[in-house]
Amino acid sequence: MRIGVDIGGTFTDLCAVDETGIVAVGKVLTTYDEPARAVEEGLAALLTDPGAVEQVVHGTTLVTNALIERKGSRTALLATAGFRDVLEMRREHRYELYDLHLELPAPLVPRHLRFDVPERILADGSVRTALDEAYVVRLGRELADRGIEAVAVCFLHSFTNPAHERRAAEILAEVAPTLRVALSSDVVPEIREFERMSTTVANVYVQDLTERYLRDLEHRLRRIGITGAPHIMLSNGGLATVDTAARHPIRILESGPAGGALAAAAIGPADLLAFDMGGTTAKLCLIAGGAPLVTHQFEVDRKYRLLPGSGLPVQVPVTDMIEIGVGGGSIARIDALGLLTVGPDSAGSEPGPACYGRGGTEPTVTDADLVLGYLDPGYFLGGGMELDAEAARSAIAELIAGPLGVSVEEAAWGIHTSVNEDMANAARVHAVERGQDPAMLPMYTFGGAGPVHGVGVARALGAPSVVAPPAAGVLSAAGFLTAPLAFDFVRSARAAVHDLAWEQVDALFAEMEAEGAALLAKSGVDEVTHRRVAEMRYAGQGYEIRVPVRGGRWPDALIDEFTATYRALYRRTGPEVGVEVLNWRVVSSGPKPDVTLRLTTQATGGDARKGTREAYFPSAGGFVDTAVFDRYLLTPGERVAGPAIVEERESTVVVPPGAHCVVRGDAALEVTA
């Protein structure tokens, strides 16, 4: 048996899989004070024989939350003399040109802890000014005396020649051995000074917190009888050992959302939209060619969620998705203009939505869905958690319906549709920017709240169908189990393609592939595959695109690949100028697990209709009698006409009037208008 565990902002999801498919699922409230405690409690309730567990794969929002909440180590920065303020000057870009009160996230290292170190390496790797070792000695001792816990070292052009960074680390280890030290040449050895500095600082800032958490998780797993060390989900869809994740915690920044995209890729067609809506956020990812898209530019703590440039940049491979702050726990309110807004702040699990009965008083999306009749107050989490419908009505009446002068039901419907439209608008922009038409792609929906809102989002997008897989409420946790052990490597070596010889390129790739094979060998993986990628652009362009490198005719084959990739993205070719490469990348992977994401507890027959209840659909005139079905008793081929509600323990599928739902052969529910 293998276990996937996904810690979210509201719930911690668990999924157990063996050779037959999904055998058990669980969902417990996230414990913010000790996140690993929810994992321990959930597994103890889920498992009858912990000794049968061969592997635990874990994804977490710990790193993201620590960066947003500024709960990392007290960190200092060592930069090349004259460059310590790169971290605050950023790119001098205004993400909202006419906003007089423009807000940017504060640097993780304040100015008084950023230091100019006398040294200078030029772009070609030659040394212009030698490292002032005596300065580093004095500084290291002073930092230790001042209670600094972590140090990021980011010298100019260290991705070309890391000698000064490595020597500074040696000195700090001698004079201040208690300091955690991260080198930009190790964390992100590639061009672009600000992004490299920001990523290195973020990595060491959360390193102590992450390592303590991962060791606590290992201890708790052993305590309940699971002997194997857990594997940690990386943001790019690969897996890493605890040791690797502890060294590079920035690589697990988006580990949770990656699981849902992997699951959708494993069970769906080659091209689709994956829509994941949990308790805190909603995410949408494009699956193209059977795999999630991956990007190497990401921002944390955006002050404006949809505006690039308003957050802390992190230059690591992450699953390319759009994420907005609308989930089941997102709080609805009336803004200063008297308009209804939802999110991005969430009630989480503590105190939670008003209907949870845990002290929450503000209306949330879950409260609205309960008032609309989409959720059964007695069957939430399969009956494991009773919801207070009257508390939900009171919160919406007092804070939304009253101020707007509308009925409670109209206010709840406004909350519900506002979330749908927000997600659809964000998804449309995300898809079009990547050369896709969302109206041509099926949408796979999962997460605890995803199936409730899936059809509404799909209709706003014009998507042809919505598919809710089995165990949709915990599918991200299941997706973790489809990922291989993998890691990626990068080298910056800017040059015109025609100036490079294949022997140079092959040697660079061979160096990274050897590093990847050695890293995976430590985890017992000896069957390793390597995927080569070049990041290329037309000379004079500011940014590059990723192009597969397959060898063959050099350099014509690489230029042909670049031209084809460029045309696929932009529907045209570029100017008649030369082509250059900035970065070379290798993704080293072990074998992909042979896993089936089929729910083995699916029933073979019986009366699936549980009864009816009133549910609100304005297109049908308001509240109407709506058939309610038990998903576990629906068999392949059965059809359900809307309005209808299909319930399972961890999620609920809403089929509005005019829509039709069919149970597919893989037990997934497919809804079409």
XYZ file of C-alpha atoms in Angstrom:
673
model
C 0.000 0.000 0.000
C 1.098 3.555 -0.792
C -0.280 6.689 0.882
C -0.628 10.233 -0.500
C -0.980 13.079 2.008
C -1.841 16.670 1.051
C -1.910 19.380 3.716
C -4.135 22.239 2.579
C -5.193 25.508 4.150
C -8.407 23.992 5.558
C -8.249 20.198 5.242
C -5.536 17.559 5.206
C -6.367 14.930 2.577
C -5.245 11.293 2.638
C -5.480 8.628 -0.044
C -4.396 4.966 0.154
C -3.654 3.048 -3.061
C -2.645 -0.556 -3.707
C -2.272 -2.572 -6.911
C -6.063 -2.593 -7.423
C -6.607 1.172 -7.104
C -7.815 3.601 -4.412
C -8.734 1.536 -1.344
C -9.286 4.238 1.309
C -9.559 8.015 1.565
C -9.691 10.433 4.469
C -10.086 14.146 5.163
C -9.347 15.840 8.503
C -9.100 19.458 9.554
C -5.594 20.901 9.205
C -3.833 21.588 12.528
C -2.041 24.896 12.042
C 0.071 24.779 15.194
C 1.504 21.342 14.297
C 0.689 20.404 10.668
C 2.161 16.903 11.042
C -0.308 16.174 13.865
C -3.227 16.140 11.416
C -1.263 13.706 9.238
C -0.652 11.399 12.204
C -4.268 11.551 13.367
C -5.644 11.052 9.869
C -3.422 8.064 9.124
C -4.154 6.463 12.487
C -7.879 6.616 11.680
C -7.438 5.526 8.046
C -5.152 2.510 8.463
C -5.806 -0.856 10.064
C -2.308 -2.198 9.275
C 0.328 0.565 9.132
C 3.005 -2.070 8.554
C 1.566 -2.692 5.068
C 2.471 0.858 3.971
C 5.487 0.807 1.646
C 5.599 4.513 0.806
C 4.163 7.832 1.980
C 4.235 10.747 -0.489
C 3.589 14.134 1.034
C 2.774 17.597 -0.268
C 2.450 20.694 1.868
C 1.813 24.439 1.793
C 4.252 24.953 4.678
C 6.867 26.843 2.635
C 4.327 29.104 0.936
C 2.659 29.946 4.244
C 5.998 30.650 5.955
C 6.974 33.121 3.229
C 3.596 34.868 3.226
C 3.396 35.040 7.011
C 7.118 35.890 7.419
C 7.705 33.023 9.870
C 11.191 31.997 8.733
C 14.682 32.342 10.209
C 16.367 35.656 10.953
C 18.378 35.941 7.750
C 21.283 38.015 6.436
C 22.443 38.548 2.850
C 26.010 38.723 1.547
C 26.152 40.377 -1.876
C 28.850 41.732 -4.162
C 29.874 45.247 -3.073
C 27.401 47.720 -4.539
C 24.639 45.153 -5.138
C 23.031 44.545 -1.741
C 19.984 46.642 -2.668
C 19.103 44.530 -5.716
C 16.724 42.664 -3.388
C 14.721 45.847 -2.740
C 15.177 47.710 -6.027
C 13.794 44.635 -7.804
C 13.332 45.490 -11.499
C 12.004 48.997 -10.840
C 8.781 47.824 -12.494
C 5.362 49.197 -11.557
C 2.871 46.359 -11.921
C 0.003 48.905 -11.662
C 1.233 52.008 -13.448
C -1.218 54.581 -12.055
C -1.630 53.283 -8.497
C -0.309 56.025 -6.221
C -0.355 53.640 -3.252
C 1.511 50.814 -4.948
C 2.408 48.091 -2.475
C 5.223 45.566 -2.838
C 6.052 42.658 -0.550
C 8.748 43.610 1.943
C 12.129 41.916 1.338
C 12.768 38.880 3.527
C 16.058 40.504 4.600
C 15.896 44.106 5.898
C 18.541 46.547 4.672
C 20.538 46.562 7.903
C 21.164 42.817 7.441
C 22.286 43.101 3.809
C 26.061 43.448 3.437
C 28.392 44.539 0.615
C 31.270 42.069 0.364
C 34.397 43.281 -1.466
C 34.741 40.897 -4.457
C 33.895 40.906 -8.163
C 33.668 38.236 -10.836
C 32.979 39.302 -14.411
C 30.399 37.844 -16.786
C 32.970 35.581 -18.437
C 33.944 34.081 -15.064
C 37.247 35.925 -14.681
C 38.117 37.526 -11.333
C 38.339 41.305 -11.289
C 38.473 41.754 -7.498
C 39.536 38.932 -5.191
C 37.293 37.973 -2.283
C 38.163 39.903 0.882
C 38.374 36.892 3.191
C 39.203 38.940 6.291
C 35.966 40.884 5.803
C 33.963 37.640 5.617
C 35.660 36.372 8.806
C 34.746 39.524 10.741
C 31.233 39.575 9.340
C 30.588 35.897 10.111
C 31.549 36.353 13.762
C 29.436 39.498 14.052
C 26.368 37.790 12.551
C 26.644 34.871 14.957
C 26.970 37.263 17.889
C 23.863 39.178 16.748
C 21.698 36.063 16.727
C 21.436 35.677 12.954
C 20.297 32.145 12.069
C 20.719 31.974 8.289
C 22.829 33.583 5.570
C 22.238 33.797 1.818
C 25.341 34.358 -0.319
C 24.647 35.799 -3.763
C 27.645 37.179 -5.635
C 27.556 38.636 -9.116
C 27.994 36.075 -11.949
C 28.459 33.166 -9.539
C 26.499 30.945 -11.933
C 29.546 31.220 -14.231
C 32.243 30.986 -11.539
C 31.109 29.940 -8.031
C 34.588 30.057 -6.452
C 33.995 33.165 -4.311
C 30.643 31.933 -3.003
C 32.102 28.564 -2.064
C 35.075 30.120 -0.316
C 32.750 32.447 1.644
C 30.742 29.393 2.748
C 33.923 27.653 3.928
C 34.901 30.684 5.995
C 31.440 31.003 7.552
C 31.480 27.306 8.461
C 34.792 27.843 10.283
C 33.973 31.037 12.198
C 30.184 30.650 12.679
C 29.290 26.948 12.378
C 25.744 27.460 13.711
C 24.725 29.565 10.700
C 22.733 27.974 7.890
C 24.304 29.077 4.612
C 22.769 28.940 1.128
C 24.748 29.733 -2.035
C 23.006 31.049 -5.124
C 25.332 28.911 -7.266
C 23.834 25.826 -5.572
C 20.196 26.900 -5.223
C 19.622 28.475 -8.652
C 22.787 28.686 -10.798
C 21.333 30.750 -13.630
C 21.251 34.237 -15.065
C 19.128 37.160 -13.751
C 20.501 38.676 -10.582
C 17.323 39.760 -8.795
C 15.465 36.471 -9.268
C 18.532 34.457 -8.259
C 19.022 36.547 -5.121
C 15.331 36.435 -4.171
C 15.198 32.645 -4.597
C 18.367 32.019 -2.586
C 17.165 34.202 0.282
C 13.760 32.493 0.312
C 15.391 29.049 0.351
C 17.546 29.635 3.420
C 14.806 31.691 5.121
C 12.514 28.634 5.358
C 15.167 25.908 5.584
C 15.213 25.471 9.356
C 11.416 25.508 9.633
C 11.076 22.971 6.811
C 13.715 20.606 8.146
C 12.208 20.612 11.641
C 8.772 19.906 10.167
C 9.996 17.069 7.941
C 11.871 15.424 10.840
C 8.742 15.725 12.991
C 6.731 14.095 10.204
C 9.223 11.202 10.005
C 9.022 10.735 13.778
C 5.204 10.696 13.803
C 5.037 8.193 10.942
C 7.390 5.840 12.771
C 5.321 6.255 15.930
C 2.189 4.878 14.250
C 4.111 2.004 12.652
C 5.110 3.304 9.191
C 8.807 2.513 8.909
C 9.714 3.819 5.438
C 10.936 7.401 5.080
C 8.394 9.641 3.329
C 8.974 11.167 -0.080
C 8.180 14.825 -0.657
C 6.321 16.225 -3.652
C 8.254 18.826 -5.634
C 6.568 21.812 -7.258
C 7.432 20.545 -10.754
C 5.649 17.199 -10.313
C 8.630 15.054 -9.254
C 9.474 13.467 -5.909
C 12.434 13.975 -3.605
C 13.736 12.425 -0.416
C 13.373 14.223 2.902
C 17.090 15.096 2.863
C 16.876 16.660 -0.604
C 13.703 18.584 0.261
C 15.285 19.847 3.478
C 18.305 21.134 1.519
C 16.173 22.785 -1.167
C 12.861 23.641 0.547
C 12.089 26.258 -2.091
C 11.559 23.327 -4.508
C 8.463 22.217 -2.535
C 6.866 25.673 -2.633
C 3.867 24.516 -4.725
C 3.972 20.818 -3.909
C 0.288 20.499 -3.007
C -1.264 21.941 -6.190
C 1.087 19.826 -8.345
C -0.673 16.653 -7.161
C -4.037 17.553 -8.641
C -2.505 18.359 -12.017
C -0.652 15.027 -12.025
C -3.837 13.115 -11.187
C -5.774 14.829 -13.980
C -2.975 14.020 -16.425
C -3.000 10.371 -15.290
C -6.727 9.771 -15.750
C -7.767 12.208 -18.474
C -7.137 12.719 -22.196
C -3.923 14.273 -23.493
C -5.310 17.831 -23.440
C -7.610 19.196 -20.726
C -8.188 21.846 -18.070
C -7.620 20.707 -14.470
C -9.702 22.663 -11.929
C -8.925 22.163 -8.239
C -10.926 24.062 -5.607
C -10.234 23.369 -1.970
C -10.967 25.209 1.243
C -8.596 28.148 0.736
C -7.758 28.580 -2.961
C -8.786 27.467 -6.434
C -6.256 26.410 -9.054
C -6.498 25.775 -12.769
C -3.794 24.063 -14.828
C -3.474 23.212 -18.507
C -2.576 19.613 -19.341
C -0.974 19.427 -22.795
C 0.316 16.256 -24.407
C -0.526 14.240 -21.299
C 1.566 16.298 -18.852
C 1.104 19.526 -16.862
C 2.887 22.572 -18.195
C 5.916 23.628 -16.138
C 7.289 27.131 -15.689
C 10.477 28.368 -14.029
C 9.147 31.741 -12.922
C 6.795 31.975 -9.979
C 5.793 34.611 -7.452
C 4.856 34.231 -3.799
C 2.865 36.682 -1.684
C 1.470 38.706 -4.558
C -0.168 41.873 -3.311
C -2.492 41.640 -6.315
C -3.035 37.966 -7.059
C -3.384 38.236 -10.834
C -0.697 40.867 -11.468
C 2.861 39.633 -12.201
C 5.489 41.753 -10.503
C 3.515 42.259 -7.297
C 5.102 39.337 -5.395
C 8.397 37.761 -4.387
C 9.900 36.030 -7.451
C 11.130 32.465 -7.064
C 13.081 30.954 -9.935
C 12.458 27.231 -9.561
C 10.486 24.760 -11.700
C 6.804 24.722 -10.715
C 3.654 23.362 -12.293
C 2.289 26.200 -14.418
C -1.107 27.088 -13.012
C -3.289 30.045 -12.108
C -4.265 30.288 -8.451
C -6.768 32.682 -6.914
C -7.976 33.118 -3.368
C -11.428 31.593 -3.694
C -12.124 28.333 -1.874
C -14.782 26.880 0.372
C -13.507 28.916 3.306
C -13.085 32.215 1.420
C -14.806 35.080 3.236
C -17.500 37.159 1.524
C -17.964 40.833 2.387
C -19.257 44.158 1.105
C -16.395 46.433 0.011
C -16.071 50.208 0.343
C -17.994 50.688 -2.919
C -20.905 48.620 -1.659
C -20.069 45.673 -3.920
C -19.972 41.987 -3.033
C -16.434 40.534 -2.987
C -15.180 37.083 -2.065
C -11.684 36.276 -0.751
C -8.754 36.180 -0.917
C -8.694 35.780 2.872
C -10.049 32.493 4.211
C -11.588 31.302 7.460
C -9.449 28.148 7.091
C -10.086 25.408 9.617
C -9.692 27.676 12.656
C -12.273 29.103 13.190
C -13.632 27.979 9.818
C -16.895 28.966 8.086
C -19.826 29.940 10.296
C -21.523 26.607 9.585
C -18.597 24.646 11.076
C -19.607 25.710 14.568
C -15.991 26.349 15.578
C -16.320 30.065 16.339
C -16.396 31.486 12.805
C -18.867 34.352 12.315
C -18.095 35.620 8.809
C -19.968 34.231 5.773
C -17.966 32.022 3.416
C -18.443 30.141 0.153
C -19.265 26.942 2.066
C -21.957 28.807 4.016
C -23.457 30.018 0.722
C -23.406 26.523 -0.828
C -25.122 25.149 2.274
C -27.855 27.812 2.173
C -28.434 27.065 -1.522
C -29.072 23.422 -0.686
C -26.044 22.059 -2.551
C -24.555 20.560 0.627
C -26.285 18.218 3.066
C -25.622 19.455 6.630
C -25.838 15.869 7.892
C -23.564 14.302 5.255
C -20.565 16.653 5.190
C -17.400 14.498 5.190
C -19.710 11.498 4.943
C -21.516 12.490 8.120
C -18.313 12.927 10.085
C -18.915 16.652 10.568
C -22.353 18.218 11.195
C -22.912 21.617 9.575
C -25.015 24.362 11.160
C -27.289 25.674 8.393
C -28.905 28.288 10.639
C -25.510 29.781 11.537
C -24.697 30.025 7.818
C -28.002 31.817 7.110
C -27.479 34.224 10.018
C -23.956 35.172 8.898
C -25.062 35.828 5.313
C -28.194 37.688 6.423
C -26.338 40.026 8.775
C -23.230 40.814 6.723
C -24.318 40.398 3.075
C -28.074 40.199 2.487
C -29.004 43.002 4.926
C -26.528 45.608 3.624
C -27.417 44.764 -0.002
C -31.170 44.733 0.605
C -31.689 41.267 -0.917
C -32.872 37.912 0.361
C -30.474 35.466 2.020
C -30.838 33.103 -0.944
C -30.058 35.861 -3.459
C -26.998 36.847 -1.418
C -25.822 33.231 -1.255
C -26.313 32.858 -5.011
C -24.280 36.038 -5.517
C -21.424 34.562 -3.505
C -21.598 31.283 -5.435
C -21.652 32.863 -8.904
C -19.027 35.474 -8.001
C -16.587 32.655 -7.250
C -17.448 30.918 -10.531
C -16.924 34.064 -12.590
C -13.657 34.975 -10.842
C -12.216 31.548 -11.562
C -13.490 31.491 -15.149
C -12.007 34.919 -15.907
C -8.629 33.931 -14.485
C -8.707 30.585 -16.309
C -9.545 32.201 -19.630
C -6.552 34.553 -19.428
C -4.270 31.714 -18.308
C -5.304 29.448 -21.202
C -5.186 32.093 -23.929
C -1.723 33.274 -22.837
C -0.542 29.704 -23.430
C -2.085 29.407 -26.866
C -5.149 27.348 -25.822
C -8.888 27.895 -26.215
C -10.685 26.822 -23.009
C -13.911 26.313 -24.965
C -12.251 23.397 -26.779
C -11.036 21.484 -23.710
C -12.878 19.241 -21.219
C -12.547 20.356 -17.608
C -11.618 17.868 -14.883
C -12.692 19.099 -11.462
C -11.661 17.970 -8.004
C -10.959 19.215 -4.497
C -13.609 19.394 -1.800
C -15.406 22.363 -3.411
C -14.451 21.798 -7.066
C -17.355 19.523 -8.107
C -19.861 21.905 -6.460
C -18.675 24.789 -8.641
C -17.274 22.887 -11.625
C -20.270 23.126 -13.950
C -20.727 26.828 -13.174
C -17.087 27.566 -14.017
C -17.242 25.415 -17.166
C -20.393 27.169 -18.388
C -18.762 30.570 -17.866
C -15.743 29.342 -19.856
C -17.773 27.608 -22.547
C -15.996 24.308 -21.840
C -17.753 21.345 -23.522
C -17.933 19.048 -20.477
C -17.010 18.629 -16.819
C -15.560 15.407 -15.409
C -15.498 14.640 -11.668
C -13.207 11.621 -11.088
C -13.784 9.129 -8.248
C -12.489 10.369 -4.867
C -12.459 13.896 -6.342
C -12.278 15.458 -2.873
C -8.810 13.998 -2.222
C -7.511 13.664 -5.778
C -4.443 15.850 -5.187
C -3.249 13.366 -2.574
C -3.872 10.530 -5.040
C -1.946 12.397 -7.741
C 1.191 12.392 -5.609
C 1.350 8.633 -6.071
C 1.684 8.931 -9.863
C 4.944 10.909 -9.697
C 8.449 9.456 -10.153
C 11.495 10.440 -8.141
C 12.929 13.332 -10.150
C 15.047 16.462 -9.944
C 16.068 19.087 -12.446
C 19.337 20.903 -13.053
C 20.277 24.080 -14.891
C 23.389 25.780 -16.220
C 23.506 29.300 -17.648
C 25.774 29.634 -20.688
C 24.533 32.428 -22.925
C 25.725 32.120 -26.514
C 24.553 32.348 -30.110
C 23.570 28.881 -31.312
C 25.978 29.050 -34.262
C 28.872 29.869 -31.910
C 28.499 26.594 -29.997
C 29.849 23.190 -30.918
C 27.797 20.101 -30.087
C 30.733 18.727 -28.062
C 30.463 21.723 -25.701
C 26.729 21.303 -25.296
C 26.916 17.544 -24.807
C 29.593 17.949 -22.113
C 27.384 20.425 -20.249
C 24.419 18.046 -20.398
C 26.589 15.094 -19.362
C 27.735 16.962 -16.257
C 24.130 17.620 -15.164
C 23.004 14.082 -16.021
C 25.793 12.622 -13.888
C 24.683 14.832 -11.010
C 21.097 13.657 -11.461
C 22.033 9.979 -11.609
C 24.127 10.311 -8.442
C 21.317 12.069 -6.564
C 18.733 9.440 -7.539
C 21.144 6.601 -6.789
C 21.121 7.690 -3.138
C 17.403 6.822 -3.141
C 18.041 3.408 -4.674
C 17.056 4.411 -8.219
C 19.350 2.974 -10.874
C 17.035 3.243 -13.898
C 17.264 6.955 -14.728
C 16.030 8.834 -17.788
C 17.143 12.338 -18.693
C 15.223 14.989 -20.623
C 17.238 17.809 -22.179
C 15.883 21.322 -22.694
C 17.338 24.590 -23.979
C 15.926 28.010 -23.103
C 16.208 30.038 -26.306
C 15.178 33.369 -27.804
C 15.718 35.583 -30.799
C 18.678 37.907 -30.260
C 17.408 41.103 -28.667
C 14.381 39.570 -26.961
C 14.017 39.915 -23.188
C 12.739 36.427 -22.374
C 13.107 32.915 -23.713
C 11.068 29.797 -24.457
C 11.816 26.160 -23.584
C 12.828 23.946 -26.485
C 13.510 20.173 -26.389
C 17.067 19.147 -27.319
C 17.241 15.873 -29.219
C 20.710 15.986 -30.790
C 20.677 15.240 -34.516
C 21.936 17.800 -37.050
C 23.740 20.532 -35.160
C 22.790 23.364 -34.996
C 20.032 23.178 -37.622
C 17.959 20.615 -35.691
C 17.921 22.814 -32.574
C 16.952 25.922 -34.554
C 14.160 23.952 -36.272
C 12.846 22.868 -32.845
C 12.989 26.470 -31.641
C 11.090 27.735 -34.695
C 8.387 25.062 -34.332
C 7.972 25.769 -30.591
C 7.840 29.520 -31.160
C 5.219 29.161 -33.902
C 3.067 26.872 -31.734
C 3.070 29.480 -28.957
C 2.638 32.679 -30.967
C 1.202 31.479 -34.322
C 4.059 33.164 -36.173
C 7.842 33.189 -36.414
C 10.092 35.959 -35.208
C 12.328 38.483 -36.979
C 15.200 37.566 -39.295
C 17.854 37.684 -36.575
C 20.089 35.157 -34.876
C 18.942 32.719 -32.207
C 20.667 32.407 -28.832
C 20.553 30.098 -25.815
C 20.524 31.348 -22.226
C 20.108 28.208 -20.124
C 20.507 24.464 -20.543
C 18.325 22.193 -18.392
C 18.154 18.504 -17.596
C 15.286 16.716 -15.845
C 16.504 13.410 -14.365
C 13.717 10.958 -13.456
C 13.323 7.473 -12.083
C 10.663 5.034 -13.342
C 7.070 6.274 -13.211
C 4.965 4.297 -10.688
C 2.440 1.862 -12.105
C -0.669 3.089 -10.314
C -4.421 2.909 -10.998
C -6.566 5.767 -9.697
C -9.768 3.719 -9.706
C -12.006 3.650 -6.638
C -12.145 -0.029 -5.616
C -15.095 0.543 -3.267
C -17.411 1.565 -6.145
C -20.639 -0.448 -5.762
C -21.963 -2.779 -8.463
C -25.620 -1.808 -8.149
C -28.514 -0.813 -5.905
C -30.900 2.100 -5.686
C -28.606 5.112 -5.886
C -31.358 7.680 -5.314
C -31.261 8.859 -1.696
C -34.285 11.132 -1.971
C -34.798 14.813 -2.744
C -34.132 18.195 -1.166
C -34.724 21.812 -2.039
C -31.863 23.387 -3.985
C -31.649 26.882 -5.449
C -31.400 27.323 -9.231
C -32.497 30.771 -10.532
C -32.930 29.374 -14.056
C -35.677 27.102 -12.651
C -37.344 29.869 -10.652
C -35.567 29.489 -7.305
C -35.784 26.528 -4.944
C -36.858 23.317 -6.671
C -37.149 19.691 -5.592
C -33.780 18.191 -6.548
C -32.949 14.496 -6.740
C -30.010 13.413 -4.542
C -27.892 10.390 -5.489
C -25.331 8.249 -3.665
C -22.269 8.200 -5.887
C -21.111 4.894 -4.465
C -24.247 3.156 -5.801
C -24.135 4.605 -9.315
C -22.880 2.125 -11.922
C -21.191 2.762 -15.290
C -23.682 3.787 -17.952
C -26.257 5.263 -15.586
C -27.565 8.721 -16.480
C -28.822 11.497 -14.236
C -30.746 14.510 -15.539
C -30.452 17.888 -13.834
C -31.349 19.363 -11.518
C -29.600 16.751 -9.396
C -26.956 16.396 -6.700
C -24.536 13.469 -6.497
C -22.892 13.015 -3.085
C -19.785 11.200 -1.925
C -17.938 11.504 1.374
C -15.416 14.159 0.363
C -17.201 16.149 -2.364
C -20.550 16.847 -4.022
C -21.334 17.154 -7.749
C -24.038 19.698 -8.619
C -25.888 19.019 -11.912
C -27.909 22.159 -12.737
C -31.159 22.230 -14.749
C -30.605 21.460 -18.423
C -27.414 19.480 -17.770
C -26.969 15.715 -17.963
C -24.611 13.493 -15.973
C -23.392 10.041 -17.082
C -21.269 7.547 -15.136
C -18.306 6.584 -17.306
C -16.624 3.203 -17.394
C -13.870 4.445 -15.062
C -16.584 5.551 -12.569
C -15.951 9.243 -13.282
C -19.015 11.481 -13.598
C -19.203 13.447 -16.855
C -21.587 16.412 -16.942
C -22.627 18.086 -20.206
C -25.004 20.991 -20.747
